[in-house]
PDB file of C-alpha atoms in Angstrom:
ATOM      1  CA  UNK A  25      52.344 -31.968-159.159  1.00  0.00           C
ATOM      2  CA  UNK A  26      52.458 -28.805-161.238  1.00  0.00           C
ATOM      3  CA  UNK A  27      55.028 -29.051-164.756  1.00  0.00           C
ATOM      4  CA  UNK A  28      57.847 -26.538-164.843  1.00  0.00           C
ATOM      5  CA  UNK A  29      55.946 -25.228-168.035  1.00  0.00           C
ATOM      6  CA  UNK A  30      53.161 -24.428-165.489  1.00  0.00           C
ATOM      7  CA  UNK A  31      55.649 -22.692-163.641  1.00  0.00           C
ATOM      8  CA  UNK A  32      56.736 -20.713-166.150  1.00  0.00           C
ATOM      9  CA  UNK A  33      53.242 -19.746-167.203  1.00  0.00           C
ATOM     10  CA  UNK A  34      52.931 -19.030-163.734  1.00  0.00           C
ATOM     11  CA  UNK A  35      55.600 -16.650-163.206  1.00  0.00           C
ATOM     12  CA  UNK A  36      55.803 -14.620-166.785  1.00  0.00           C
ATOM     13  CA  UNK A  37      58.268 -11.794-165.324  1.00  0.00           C
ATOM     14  CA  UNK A  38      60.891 -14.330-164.425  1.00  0.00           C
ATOM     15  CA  UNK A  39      60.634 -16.141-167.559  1.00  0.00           C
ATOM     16  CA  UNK A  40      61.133 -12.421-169.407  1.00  0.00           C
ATOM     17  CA  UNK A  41      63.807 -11.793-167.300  1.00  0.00           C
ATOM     18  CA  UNK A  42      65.569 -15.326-168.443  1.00  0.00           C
ATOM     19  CA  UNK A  43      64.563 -14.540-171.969  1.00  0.00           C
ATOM     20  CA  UNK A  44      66.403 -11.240-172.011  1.00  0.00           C
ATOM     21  CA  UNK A  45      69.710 -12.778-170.204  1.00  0.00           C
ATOM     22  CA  UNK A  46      69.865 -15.342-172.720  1.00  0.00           C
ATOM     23  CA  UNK A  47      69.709 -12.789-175.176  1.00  0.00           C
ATOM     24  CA  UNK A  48      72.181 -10.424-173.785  1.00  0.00           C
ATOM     25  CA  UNK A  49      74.377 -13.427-173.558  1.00  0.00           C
ATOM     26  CA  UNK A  50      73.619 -15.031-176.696  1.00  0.00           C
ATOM     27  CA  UNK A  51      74.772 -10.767-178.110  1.00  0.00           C
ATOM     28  CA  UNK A  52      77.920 -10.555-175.917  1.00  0.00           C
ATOM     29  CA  UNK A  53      79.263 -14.554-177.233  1.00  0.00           C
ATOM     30  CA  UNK A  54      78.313 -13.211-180.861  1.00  0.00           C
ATOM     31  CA  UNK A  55      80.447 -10.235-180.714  1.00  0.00           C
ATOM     32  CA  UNK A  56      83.574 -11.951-178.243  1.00  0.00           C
ATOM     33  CA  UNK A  57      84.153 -14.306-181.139  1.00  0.00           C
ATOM     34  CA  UNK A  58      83.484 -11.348-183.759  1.00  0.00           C
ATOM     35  CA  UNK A  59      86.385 -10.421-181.644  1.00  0.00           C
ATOM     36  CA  UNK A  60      88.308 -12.519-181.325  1.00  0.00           C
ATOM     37  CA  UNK A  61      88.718 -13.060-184.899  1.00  0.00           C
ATOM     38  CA  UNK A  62      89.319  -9.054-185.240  1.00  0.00           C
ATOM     39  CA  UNK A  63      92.132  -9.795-182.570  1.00  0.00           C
ATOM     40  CA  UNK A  64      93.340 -12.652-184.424  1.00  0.00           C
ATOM     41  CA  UNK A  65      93.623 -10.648-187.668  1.00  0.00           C
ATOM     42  CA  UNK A  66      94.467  -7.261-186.552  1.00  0.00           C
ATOM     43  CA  UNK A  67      97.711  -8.500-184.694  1.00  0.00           C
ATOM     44  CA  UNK A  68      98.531 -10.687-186.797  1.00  0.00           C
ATOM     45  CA  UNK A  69     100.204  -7.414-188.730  1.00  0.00           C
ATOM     46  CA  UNK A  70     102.194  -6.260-185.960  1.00  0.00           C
ATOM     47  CA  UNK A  71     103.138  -9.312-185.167  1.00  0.00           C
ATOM     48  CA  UNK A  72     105.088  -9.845-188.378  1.00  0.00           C
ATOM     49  CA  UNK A  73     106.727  -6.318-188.771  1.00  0.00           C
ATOM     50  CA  UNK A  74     108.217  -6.737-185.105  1.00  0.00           C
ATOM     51  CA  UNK A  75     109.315 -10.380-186.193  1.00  0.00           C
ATOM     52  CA  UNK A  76     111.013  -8.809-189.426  1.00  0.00           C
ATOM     53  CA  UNK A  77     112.139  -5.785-188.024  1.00  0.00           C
ATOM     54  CA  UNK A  78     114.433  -8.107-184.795  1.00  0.00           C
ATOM     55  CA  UNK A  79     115.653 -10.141-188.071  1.00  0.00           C
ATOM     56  CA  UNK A  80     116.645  -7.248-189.168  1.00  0.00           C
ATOM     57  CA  UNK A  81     118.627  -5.933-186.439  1.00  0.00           C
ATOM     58  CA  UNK A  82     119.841  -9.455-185.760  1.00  0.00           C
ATOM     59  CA  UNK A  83     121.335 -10.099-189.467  1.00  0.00           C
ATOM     60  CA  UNK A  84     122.648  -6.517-189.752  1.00  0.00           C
ATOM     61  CA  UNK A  85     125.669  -5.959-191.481  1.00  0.00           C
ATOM     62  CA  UNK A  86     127.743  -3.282-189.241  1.00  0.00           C
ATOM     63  CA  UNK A  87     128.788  -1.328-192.311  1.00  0.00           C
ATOM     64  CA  UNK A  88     125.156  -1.049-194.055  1.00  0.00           C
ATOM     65  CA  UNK A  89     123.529   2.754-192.526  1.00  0.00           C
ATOM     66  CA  UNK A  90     120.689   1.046-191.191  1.00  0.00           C
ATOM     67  CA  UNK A  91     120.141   3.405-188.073  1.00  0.00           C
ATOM     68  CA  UNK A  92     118.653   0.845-185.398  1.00  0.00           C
ATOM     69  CA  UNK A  93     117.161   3.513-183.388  1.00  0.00           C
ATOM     70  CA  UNK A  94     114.467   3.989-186.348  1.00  0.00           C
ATOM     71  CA  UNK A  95     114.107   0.005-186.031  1.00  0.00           C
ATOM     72  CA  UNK A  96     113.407  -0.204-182.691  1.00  0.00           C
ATOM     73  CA  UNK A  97     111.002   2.726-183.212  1.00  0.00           C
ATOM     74  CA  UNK A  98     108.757   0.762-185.495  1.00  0.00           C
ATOM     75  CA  UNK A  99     108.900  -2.344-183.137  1.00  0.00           C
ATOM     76  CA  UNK A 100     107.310   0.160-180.611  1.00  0.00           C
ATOM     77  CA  UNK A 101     104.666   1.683-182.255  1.00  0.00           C
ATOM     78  CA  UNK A 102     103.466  -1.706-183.647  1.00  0.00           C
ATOM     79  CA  UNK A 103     103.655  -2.910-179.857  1.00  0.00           C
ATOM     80  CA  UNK A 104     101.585   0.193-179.129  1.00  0.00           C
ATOM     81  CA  UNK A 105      98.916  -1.101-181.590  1.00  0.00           C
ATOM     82  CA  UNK A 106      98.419  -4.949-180.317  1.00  0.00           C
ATOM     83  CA  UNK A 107      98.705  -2.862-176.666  1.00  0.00           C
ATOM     84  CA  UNK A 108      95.198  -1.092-178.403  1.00  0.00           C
ATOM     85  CA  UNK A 109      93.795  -3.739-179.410  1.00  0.00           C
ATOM     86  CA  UNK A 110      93.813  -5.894-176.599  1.00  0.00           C
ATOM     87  CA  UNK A 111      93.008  -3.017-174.236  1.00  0.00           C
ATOM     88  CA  UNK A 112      89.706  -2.427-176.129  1.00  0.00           C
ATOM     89  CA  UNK A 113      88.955  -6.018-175.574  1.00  0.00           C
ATOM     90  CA  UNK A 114      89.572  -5.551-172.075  1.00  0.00           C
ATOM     91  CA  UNK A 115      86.824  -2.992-171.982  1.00  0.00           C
ATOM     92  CA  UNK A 116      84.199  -4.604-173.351  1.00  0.00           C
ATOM     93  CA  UNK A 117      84.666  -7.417-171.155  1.00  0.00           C
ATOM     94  CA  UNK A 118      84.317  -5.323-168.349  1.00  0.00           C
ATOM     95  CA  UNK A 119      81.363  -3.539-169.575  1.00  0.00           C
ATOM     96  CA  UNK A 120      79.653  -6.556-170.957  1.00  0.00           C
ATOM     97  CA  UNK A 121      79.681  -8.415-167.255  1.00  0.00           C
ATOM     98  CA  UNK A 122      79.847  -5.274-164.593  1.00  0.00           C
ATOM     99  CA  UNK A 123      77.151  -4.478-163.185  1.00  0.00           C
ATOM    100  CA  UNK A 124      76.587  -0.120-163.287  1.00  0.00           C
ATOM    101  CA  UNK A 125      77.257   1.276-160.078  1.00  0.00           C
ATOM    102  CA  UNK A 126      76.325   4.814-158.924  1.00  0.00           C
ATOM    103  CA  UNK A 127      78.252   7.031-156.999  1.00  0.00           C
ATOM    104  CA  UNK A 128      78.517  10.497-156.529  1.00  0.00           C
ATOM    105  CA  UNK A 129      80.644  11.940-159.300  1.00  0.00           C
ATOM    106  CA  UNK A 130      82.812  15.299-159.605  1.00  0.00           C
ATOM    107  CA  UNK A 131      82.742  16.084-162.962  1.00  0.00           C
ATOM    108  CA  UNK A 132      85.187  19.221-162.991  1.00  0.00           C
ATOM    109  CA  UNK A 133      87.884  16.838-161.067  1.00  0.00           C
ATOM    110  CA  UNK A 134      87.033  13.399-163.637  1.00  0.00           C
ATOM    111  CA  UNK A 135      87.721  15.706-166.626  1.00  0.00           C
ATOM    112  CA  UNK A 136      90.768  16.897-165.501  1.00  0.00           C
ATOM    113  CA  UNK A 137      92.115  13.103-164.731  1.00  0.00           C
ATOM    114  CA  UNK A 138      91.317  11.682-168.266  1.00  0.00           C
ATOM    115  CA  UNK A 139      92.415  15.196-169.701  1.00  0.00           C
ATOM    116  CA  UNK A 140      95.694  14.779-168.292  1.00  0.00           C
ATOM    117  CA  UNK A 141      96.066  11.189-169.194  1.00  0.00           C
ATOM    118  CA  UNK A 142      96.467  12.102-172.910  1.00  0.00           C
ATOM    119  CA  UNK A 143      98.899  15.213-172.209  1.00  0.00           C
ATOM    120  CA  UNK A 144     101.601  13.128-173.722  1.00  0.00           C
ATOM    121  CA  UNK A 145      99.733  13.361-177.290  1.00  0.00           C
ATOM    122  CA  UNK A 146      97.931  16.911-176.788  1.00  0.00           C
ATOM    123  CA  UNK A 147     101.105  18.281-176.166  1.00  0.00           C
ATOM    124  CA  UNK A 148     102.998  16.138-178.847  1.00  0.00           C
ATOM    125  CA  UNK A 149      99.975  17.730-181.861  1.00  0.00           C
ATOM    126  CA  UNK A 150      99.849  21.390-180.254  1.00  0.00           C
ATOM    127  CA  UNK A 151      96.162  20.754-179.481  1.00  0.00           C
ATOM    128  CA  UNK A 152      94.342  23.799-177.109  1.00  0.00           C
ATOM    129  CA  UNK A 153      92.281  21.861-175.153  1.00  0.00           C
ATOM    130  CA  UNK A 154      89.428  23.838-173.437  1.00  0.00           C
ATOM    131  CA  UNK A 155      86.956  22.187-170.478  1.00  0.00           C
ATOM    132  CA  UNK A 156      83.846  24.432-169.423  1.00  0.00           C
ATOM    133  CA  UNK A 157      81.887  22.420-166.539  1.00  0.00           C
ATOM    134  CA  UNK A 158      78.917  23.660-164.833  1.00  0.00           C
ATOM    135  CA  UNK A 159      77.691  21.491-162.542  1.00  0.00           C
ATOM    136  CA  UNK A 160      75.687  23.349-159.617  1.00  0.00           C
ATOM    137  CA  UNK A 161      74.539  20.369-157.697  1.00  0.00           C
ATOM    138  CA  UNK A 162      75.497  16.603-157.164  1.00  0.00           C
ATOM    139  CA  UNK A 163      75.238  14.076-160.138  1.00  0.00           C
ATOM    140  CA  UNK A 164      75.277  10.525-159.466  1.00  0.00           C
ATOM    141  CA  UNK A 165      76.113   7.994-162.215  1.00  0.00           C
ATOM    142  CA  UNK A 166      78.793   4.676-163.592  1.00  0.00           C
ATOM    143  CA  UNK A 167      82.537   6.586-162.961  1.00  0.00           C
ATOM    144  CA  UNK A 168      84.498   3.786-164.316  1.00  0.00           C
ATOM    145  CA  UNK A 169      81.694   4.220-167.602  1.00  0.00           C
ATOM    146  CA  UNK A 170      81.735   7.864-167.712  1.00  0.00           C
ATOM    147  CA  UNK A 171      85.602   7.912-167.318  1.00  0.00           C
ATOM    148  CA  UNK A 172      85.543   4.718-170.513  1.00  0.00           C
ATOM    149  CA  UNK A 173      83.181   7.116-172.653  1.00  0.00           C
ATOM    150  CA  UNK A 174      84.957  10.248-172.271  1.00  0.00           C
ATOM    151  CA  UNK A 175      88.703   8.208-172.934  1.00  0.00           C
ATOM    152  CA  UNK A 176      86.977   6.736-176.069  1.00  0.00           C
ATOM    153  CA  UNK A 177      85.840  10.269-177.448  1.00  0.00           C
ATOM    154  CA  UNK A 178      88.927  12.374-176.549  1.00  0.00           C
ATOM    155  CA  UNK A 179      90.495   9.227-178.019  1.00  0.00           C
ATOM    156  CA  UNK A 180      89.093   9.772-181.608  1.00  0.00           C
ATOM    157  CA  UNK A 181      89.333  13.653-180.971  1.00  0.00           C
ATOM    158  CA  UNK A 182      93.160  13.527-180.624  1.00  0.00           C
ATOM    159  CA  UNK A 183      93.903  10.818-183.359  1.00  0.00           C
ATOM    160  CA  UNK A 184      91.892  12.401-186.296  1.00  0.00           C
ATOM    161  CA  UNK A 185      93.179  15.991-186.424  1.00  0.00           C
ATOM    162  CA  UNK A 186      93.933  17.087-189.379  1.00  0.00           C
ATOM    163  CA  UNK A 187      98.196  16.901-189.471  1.00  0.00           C
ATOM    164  CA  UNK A 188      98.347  20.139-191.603  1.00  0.00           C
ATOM    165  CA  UNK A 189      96.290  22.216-189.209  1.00  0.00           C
ATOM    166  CA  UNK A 190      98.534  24.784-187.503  1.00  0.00           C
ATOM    167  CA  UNK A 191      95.589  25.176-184.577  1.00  0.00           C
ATOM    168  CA  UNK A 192      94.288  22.390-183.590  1.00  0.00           C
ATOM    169  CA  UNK A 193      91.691  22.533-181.083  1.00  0.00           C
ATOM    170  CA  UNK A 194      89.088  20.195-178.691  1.00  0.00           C
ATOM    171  CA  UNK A 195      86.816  21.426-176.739  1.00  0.00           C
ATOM    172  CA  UNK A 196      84.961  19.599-173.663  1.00  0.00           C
ATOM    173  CA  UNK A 197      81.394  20.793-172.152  1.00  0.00           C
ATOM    174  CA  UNK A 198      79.598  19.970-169.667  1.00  0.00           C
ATOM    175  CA  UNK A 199      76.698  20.306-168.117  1.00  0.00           C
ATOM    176  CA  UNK A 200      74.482  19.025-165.294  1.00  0.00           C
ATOM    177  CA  UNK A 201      70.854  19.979-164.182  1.00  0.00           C
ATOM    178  CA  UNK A 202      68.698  17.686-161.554  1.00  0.00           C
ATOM    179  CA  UNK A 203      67.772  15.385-164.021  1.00  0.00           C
ATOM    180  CA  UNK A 204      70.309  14.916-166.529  1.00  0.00           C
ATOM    181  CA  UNK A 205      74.230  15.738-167.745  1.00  0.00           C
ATOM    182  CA  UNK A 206      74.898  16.806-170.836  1.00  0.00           C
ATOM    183  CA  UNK A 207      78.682  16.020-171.780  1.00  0.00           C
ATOM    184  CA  UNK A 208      80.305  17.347-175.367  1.00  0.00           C
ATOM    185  CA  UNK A 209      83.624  16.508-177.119  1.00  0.00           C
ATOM    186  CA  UNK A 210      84.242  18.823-180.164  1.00  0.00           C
ATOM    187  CA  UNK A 211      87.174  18.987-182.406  1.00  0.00           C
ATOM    188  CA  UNK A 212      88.438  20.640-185.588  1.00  0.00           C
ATOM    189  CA  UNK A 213      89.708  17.338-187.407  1.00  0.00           C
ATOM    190  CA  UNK A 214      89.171  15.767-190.346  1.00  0.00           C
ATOM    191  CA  UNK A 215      85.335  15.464-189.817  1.00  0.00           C
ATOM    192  CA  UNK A 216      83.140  12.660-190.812  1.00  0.00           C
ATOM    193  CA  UNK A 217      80.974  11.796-193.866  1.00  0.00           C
ATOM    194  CA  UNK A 218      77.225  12.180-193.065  1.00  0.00           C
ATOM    195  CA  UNK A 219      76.684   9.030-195.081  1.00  0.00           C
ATOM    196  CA  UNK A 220      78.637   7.286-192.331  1.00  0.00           C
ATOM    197  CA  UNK A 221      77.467   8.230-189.222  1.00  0.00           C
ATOM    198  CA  UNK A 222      75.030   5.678-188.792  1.00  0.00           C
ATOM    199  CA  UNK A 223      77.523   3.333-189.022  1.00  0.00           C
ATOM    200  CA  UNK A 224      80.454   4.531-186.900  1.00  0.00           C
ATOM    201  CA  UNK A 225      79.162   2.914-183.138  1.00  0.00           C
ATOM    202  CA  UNK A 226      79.075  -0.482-185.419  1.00  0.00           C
ATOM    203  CA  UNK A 227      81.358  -3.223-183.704  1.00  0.00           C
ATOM    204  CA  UNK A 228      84.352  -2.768-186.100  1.00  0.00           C
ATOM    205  CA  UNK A 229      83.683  -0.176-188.266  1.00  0.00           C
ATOM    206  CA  UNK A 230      86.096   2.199-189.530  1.00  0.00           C
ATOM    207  CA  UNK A 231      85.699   5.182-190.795  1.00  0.00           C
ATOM    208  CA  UNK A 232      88.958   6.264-192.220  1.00  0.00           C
ATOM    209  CA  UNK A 233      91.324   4.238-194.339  1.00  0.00           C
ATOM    210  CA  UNK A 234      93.949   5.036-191.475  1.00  0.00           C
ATOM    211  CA  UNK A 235      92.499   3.088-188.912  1.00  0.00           C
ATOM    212  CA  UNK A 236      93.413   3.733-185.134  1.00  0.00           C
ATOM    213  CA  UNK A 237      92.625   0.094-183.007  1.00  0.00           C
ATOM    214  CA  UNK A 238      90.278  -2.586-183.585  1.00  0.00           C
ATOM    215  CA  UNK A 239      87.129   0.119-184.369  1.00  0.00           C
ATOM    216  CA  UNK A 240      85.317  -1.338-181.363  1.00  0.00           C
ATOM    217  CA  UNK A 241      85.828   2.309-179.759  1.00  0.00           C
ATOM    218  CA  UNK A 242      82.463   3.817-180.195  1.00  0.00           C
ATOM    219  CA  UNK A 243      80.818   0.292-180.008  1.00  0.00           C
ATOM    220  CA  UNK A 244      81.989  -0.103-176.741  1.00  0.00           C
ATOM    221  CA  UNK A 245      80.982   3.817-176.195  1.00  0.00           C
ATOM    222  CA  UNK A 246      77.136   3.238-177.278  1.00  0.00           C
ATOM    223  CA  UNK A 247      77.111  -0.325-175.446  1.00  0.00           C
ATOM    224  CA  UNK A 248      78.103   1.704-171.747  1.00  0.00           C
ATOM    225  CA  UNK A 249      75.487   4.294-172.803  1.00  0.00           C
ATOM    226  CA  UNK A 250      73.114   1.768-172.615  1.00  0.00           C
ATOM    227  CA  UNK A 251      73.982   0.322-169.955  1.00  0.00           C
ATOM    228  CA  UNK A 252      73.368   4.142-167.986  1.00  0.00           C
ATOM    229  CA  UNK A 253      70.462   4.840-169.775  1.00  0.00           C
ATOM    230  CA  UNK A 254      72.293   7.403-171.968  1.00  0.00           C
ATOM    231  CA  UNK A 255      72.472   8.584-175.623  1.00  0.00           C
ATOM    232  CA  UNK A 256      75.110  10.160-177.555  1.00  0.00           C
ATOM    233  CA  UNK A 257      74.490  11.573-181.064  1.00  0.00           C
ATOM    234  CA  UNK A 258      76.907  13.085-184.160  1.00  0.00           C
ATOM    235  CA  UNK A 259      77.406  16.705-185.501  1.00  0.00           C
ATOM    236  CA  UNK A 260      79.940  16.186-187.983  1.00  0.00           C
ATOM    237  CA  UNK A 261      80.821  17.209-191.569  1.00  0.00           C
ATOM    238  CA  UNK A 262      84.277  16.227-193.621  1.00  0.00           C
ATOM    239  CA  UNK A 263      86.896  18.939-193.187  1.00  0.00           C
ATOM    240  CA  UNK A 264      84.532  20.990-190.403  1.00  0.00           C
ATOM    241  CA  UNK A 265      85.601  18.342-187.291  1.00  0.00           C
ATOM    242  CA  UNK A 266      82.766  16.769-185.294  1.00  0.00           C
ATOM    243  CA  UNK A 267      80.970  16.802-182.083  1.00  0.00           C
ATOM    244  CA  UNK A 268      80.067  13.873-180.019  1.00  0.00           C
ATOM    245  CA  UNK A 269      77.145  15.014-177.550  1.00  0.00           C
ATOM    246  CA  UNK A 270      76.330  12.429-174.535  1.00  0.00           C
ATOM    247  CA  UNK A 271      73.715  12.393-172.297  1.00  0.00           C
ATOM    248  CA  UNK A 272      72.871  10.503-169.340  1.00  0.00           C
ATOM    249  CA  UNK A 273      70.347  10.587-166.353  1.00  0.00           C
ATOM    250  CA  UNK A 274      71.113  12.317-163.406  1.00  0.00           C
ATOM    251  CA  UNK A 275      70.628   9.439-160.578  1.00  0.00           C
ATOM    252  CA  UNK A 276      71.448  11.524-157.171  1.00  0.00           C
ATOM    253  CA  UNK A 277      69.459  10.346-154.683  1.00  0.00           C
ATOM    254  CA  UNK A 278      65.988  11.683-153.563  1.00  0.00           C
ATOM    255  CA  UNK A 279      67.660  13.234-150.342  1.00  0.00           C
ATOM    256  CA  UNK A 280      70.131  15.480-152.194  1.00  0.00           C
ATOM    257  CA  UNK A 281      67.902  16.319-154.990  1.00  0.00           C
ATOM    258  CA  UNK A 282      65.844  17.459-152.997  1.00  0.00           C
ATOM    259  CA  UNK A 283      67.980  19.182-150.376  1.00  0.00           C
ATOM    260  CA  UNK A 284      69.327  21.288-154.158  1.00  0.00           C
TER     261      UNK A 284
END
């Protein structure tokens, strides 16, 4: 009767295969309680301005000029930031245990969807927003990924413009051949330090002392990359804005590549 070790000596690509679930399990229960902790601390603030701020509205004295609307205002936009935080965690559940699935994707149409999604914001900064897509054949790839990617980069394109900037402006490129897309987010912001941009798709890292979410943005960004295959890199300098350049594999299938 042969030993499971003999089995497993026997069968070396399963027992890789185990080895590297373990390990992408082992990763994904490391950085959920990393999390969670984040979570734990992050809201914690929020938590205890909206907890002052009803006190405050409860205990008011009529004839103090406390002007409630501006309460209530501040109650909101700390909502908005626990709404962040647990949205982000949200994501990289989903991208941690989905599997990628490839469908036929029109970039041109996908653009325009997570474009208008942030309209509220663009419109609220005066930023021009400007999309150029050329994309002269089918390109197959992850939509829900691609559409989580591009939210996460127009994301940090909106949030760090620079306030005093009178023209604001984000451009979005892309570009598809048979064999790969090449997808661009550039802005005019605030920029980022070269020193740092090794360090910005770290879980929790954040790059500006006015931090937008839990910083698992671009983590969550470079972890759906590799899910796809992709890559993204950095062009960025303080003051001079920055561009964000992805690129991922074209995966149409044999039939329409070849039919291009």
């Amino acid at each position: 009767m042969k030993s499971s070790l003999q089995k497993e000596i026997q069968n070396p690509g399963e027992m890789m295969a185990d080895i590297v679930i373990c390990r992408e399990l082992d990763k994904a229960n490391l950085v959920i309680n990393q999390f969670i902790k984040s979570c734990s601390h992050s809201m914690r603030g929020p938590l205890k301005s909206i907890r002052g701020l009803v006190n405050i509205l409860k205990d008011r004295n009529p004839d103090t000029d406390l002007d409630p609307a501006m309460v209530i205002r501040f109650i909101e936009e700390n909502t908005e930031k626990m709404e962040i935080i647990l949205e982000e965690l949200e994501q990289f559940m989903l991208n941690s245990s989905r599997e990628t699935k490839n469908k036929s994707i029109d970039l041109d149409e996908l653009i325009l969807q997570v474009t208008t999604n942030f309209q509220k914001e663009i419109k609220k900064q005066a930023i021009d927003v400007t999309i150029q897509v050329q994309q002269p054949g089918p390109f197959y790839s992850d939509l829900a990924r691609i559409r989580l990617i591009l939210g996460h980069l127009l994301t940090n394109a909106i949030t760090f413009q620079k306030a005093e900037n009178p023209n604001k402006k984000i451009s979005i490129q892309c570009s598809v051949t048979l064999n790969e897309c090449v997808l661009s987010v550039e802005d005019n912001g605030i920029g980022i330090e070269s020193d740092q941009h090794g360090n910005i798709f770290g879980i929790f890292y954040q790059a500006t002392s006015n931090p937008h979410g839990s910083g698992i943005g671009l983590f969550i960004v470079r972890e759906a990359l590799e899910k796809m295959g992709g890559t993204i890199t950095i062009d960025s300098q303080p003051g001079q804005g920055s561009i964000f350049k992805v690129t991922l594999p074209n995966l149409a299938a044999p039939a329409l590549v070849h039919g291009l």
